[in-house]
């Protein structure tokens, strides 16, 4: 069956950035990108790309469009899903959408999806590693009036719709929805594949479609923050190390247990 | 009118993206596994190795220097240099990049051989079923092979009989075939021929040589080693061209890129550590003495990268790259030692523990000013070209 899959992908600060290189600007309440450490595609979004590729491999006639909203895109990074096997990349690249809250991001993505027009399945990562809100996919579904299934560890598409194994803390539940639908993907789906050399050569020759905010029909009001971030800071934690010394190992263990109970840790 | 904007030098996007993939592969697959291994490991266990090779084959990065028609990625030497810098950034990286999980092709000159030689030795080596090595250096020397090669090969009917010895041969203890350069014309300095031999043939013996690094070389002994004519690589008495021009000079480029990569890895460790280690109430990164060490390393690393890239560009363009390759080799081997030494100094006592890769790199780095043509020989090549540009090689 012909299937149009849209994968929403976000460019984020590399979560592997060493703590010593991590900086924030408390005035603008933004993270300052570390010099020399390129951003990455959000890890869960790569899982979503992997899910899309698996669906495409199972149904020969699928097209995968990767969609992102933001500004200051690094093309080597954003083309990674193409090098994994996605078909096309659409970027809403505009300073006006560079620092949105979750509502604004969901609005911008939903409007871009409307502009794309044809879609059967919208896949997102379960959350983004920068703010960990996990709100945008639900927002997209709400705005577009679509069902949304979150935290998929397995996903299959058939003529009847989409069947998802939704991860729970003690197992999974099977949820079905008609298409079109929004599904968020978790890392339990499996490691995203590495790009191939052939895929990289193909991706490097592809030119992404770039829209600005006005082309997508986004107004200033739609993008205004509904959430106020009042303060952004790096928590300071002090560590103290205390050696518990008893007469022998068993005594040390007993004293350690007492200490932990005193601290209400056990 | 020259336009400055047109003169921006940057890597092609496909090389940058491939570099990201290799970086990701090393940090996600190799480094975590290596942390569970012994400090001086040179091999990973078979299960681990076999779980990773399908991944690199699928990526298309298996044997990246081997021509595509022989099952490799067929990358330019420039692309290889860029990727090699990433591949080696783990503890064993200098001598076992990615623990061989990205493939190890045969010595490049094997592809100059016959179809029989390619099918018997080349392709199985690309497939990981066989492992090759090459042997030039002898107890009498290695830097001046035209004179030092005393191992003799004498024709006997359709065969050749080899007698002699080779020393400091890397890879031979774990290989099963190799290329031996032997003298076939005793009256000519360059009367040398390349022979393909197998480790389990009668008349072949091997003695490991314990050295400063874990990846030890071997001494080889040939006692009436009988080699069929079909195992002559290239033409009889014409091994010099294969040896000097196609094997040694070319190999200096990826060798230099490996030096650079380990220097980069050590430097990154030093920078990160300096920001977190405090003395007298402030990180040591705030001390000028430490800053200047890191500045020297940064400058040397950046200069080194361009020297290697220049040699690689010249090679890929079919130009005479030998001087540039020697310059890259001299400089990269030198700065590797310096950068690792500074990184150890910045780490203090931890720098020389076996908990970190720095002490391993320190030992291995010392070999790099000797291996693949010592610094002094590289300087002879460079001087010759300075004094007599475009002149004949010595």
Coordinates of C-alpha atoms in Angstrom, one line a residue, chain A residues 18-21 23 38 75-77 79-80 83 194-198 200-201 203-205, chain B residues 13-14 16-18 20-21 23-25 28-29 55 58-61 73 75 272 275-276:
Chain A
X18 CA 30.9 17.0 28.7
X19 CA 29.5 18.7 31.7
X20 CA 32.5 21.1 31.8
X21 CA 31.6 22.4 28.3
X23 CA 26.9 26.5 29.3
X38 CA 28.2 19.8 16.7
X75 CA 23.0 20.4 7.3
X76 CA 25.5 17.6 8.0
X77 CA 23.4 16.7 11.0
X79 CA 20.8 15.1 6.5
X80 CA 21.6 12.1 8.7
X83 CA 21.7 9.0 4.8
X194 CA 24.0 3.6 10.9
X195 CA 24.0 5.6 7.7
X196 CA 25.6 3.8 4.9
X197 CA 28.3 5.2 2.6
X198 CA 25.9 4.9 -0.3
X200 CA 25.6 9.4 2.6
X201 CA 26.5 9.9 -1.1
X203 CA 22.0 12.4 0.9
X204 CA 24.9 14.8 0.1
X205 CA 23.4 15.3 -3.4
Chain B
X13 CA 29.8 17.2 2.8
X14 CA 29.9 13.5 2.1
X16 CA 32.1 15.3 6.8
X17 CA 29.0 13.1 7.2
X18 CA 31.1 9.9 6.9
X20 CA 30.5 11.7 11.8
X21 CA 29.4 8.1 11.3
X23 CA 33.2 9.0 15.1
X24 CA 29.8 7.7 16.2
X25 CA 30.8 4.0 15.5
X28 CA 29.3 3.9 20.6
X29 CA 30.6 0.5 19.7
X55 CA 27.5 -3.5 10.9
X58 CA 26.4 -2.8 5.9
X59 CA 27.7 0.7 6.4
X60 CA 29.9 0.3 3.4
X61 CA 33.0 1.1 5.4
X73 CA 34.9 0.9 -0.2
X75 CA 37.8 5.6 -0.9
X272 CA 38.6 18.0 29.6
X275 CA 38.6 21.9 33.4
X276 CA 37.6 19.5 36.2

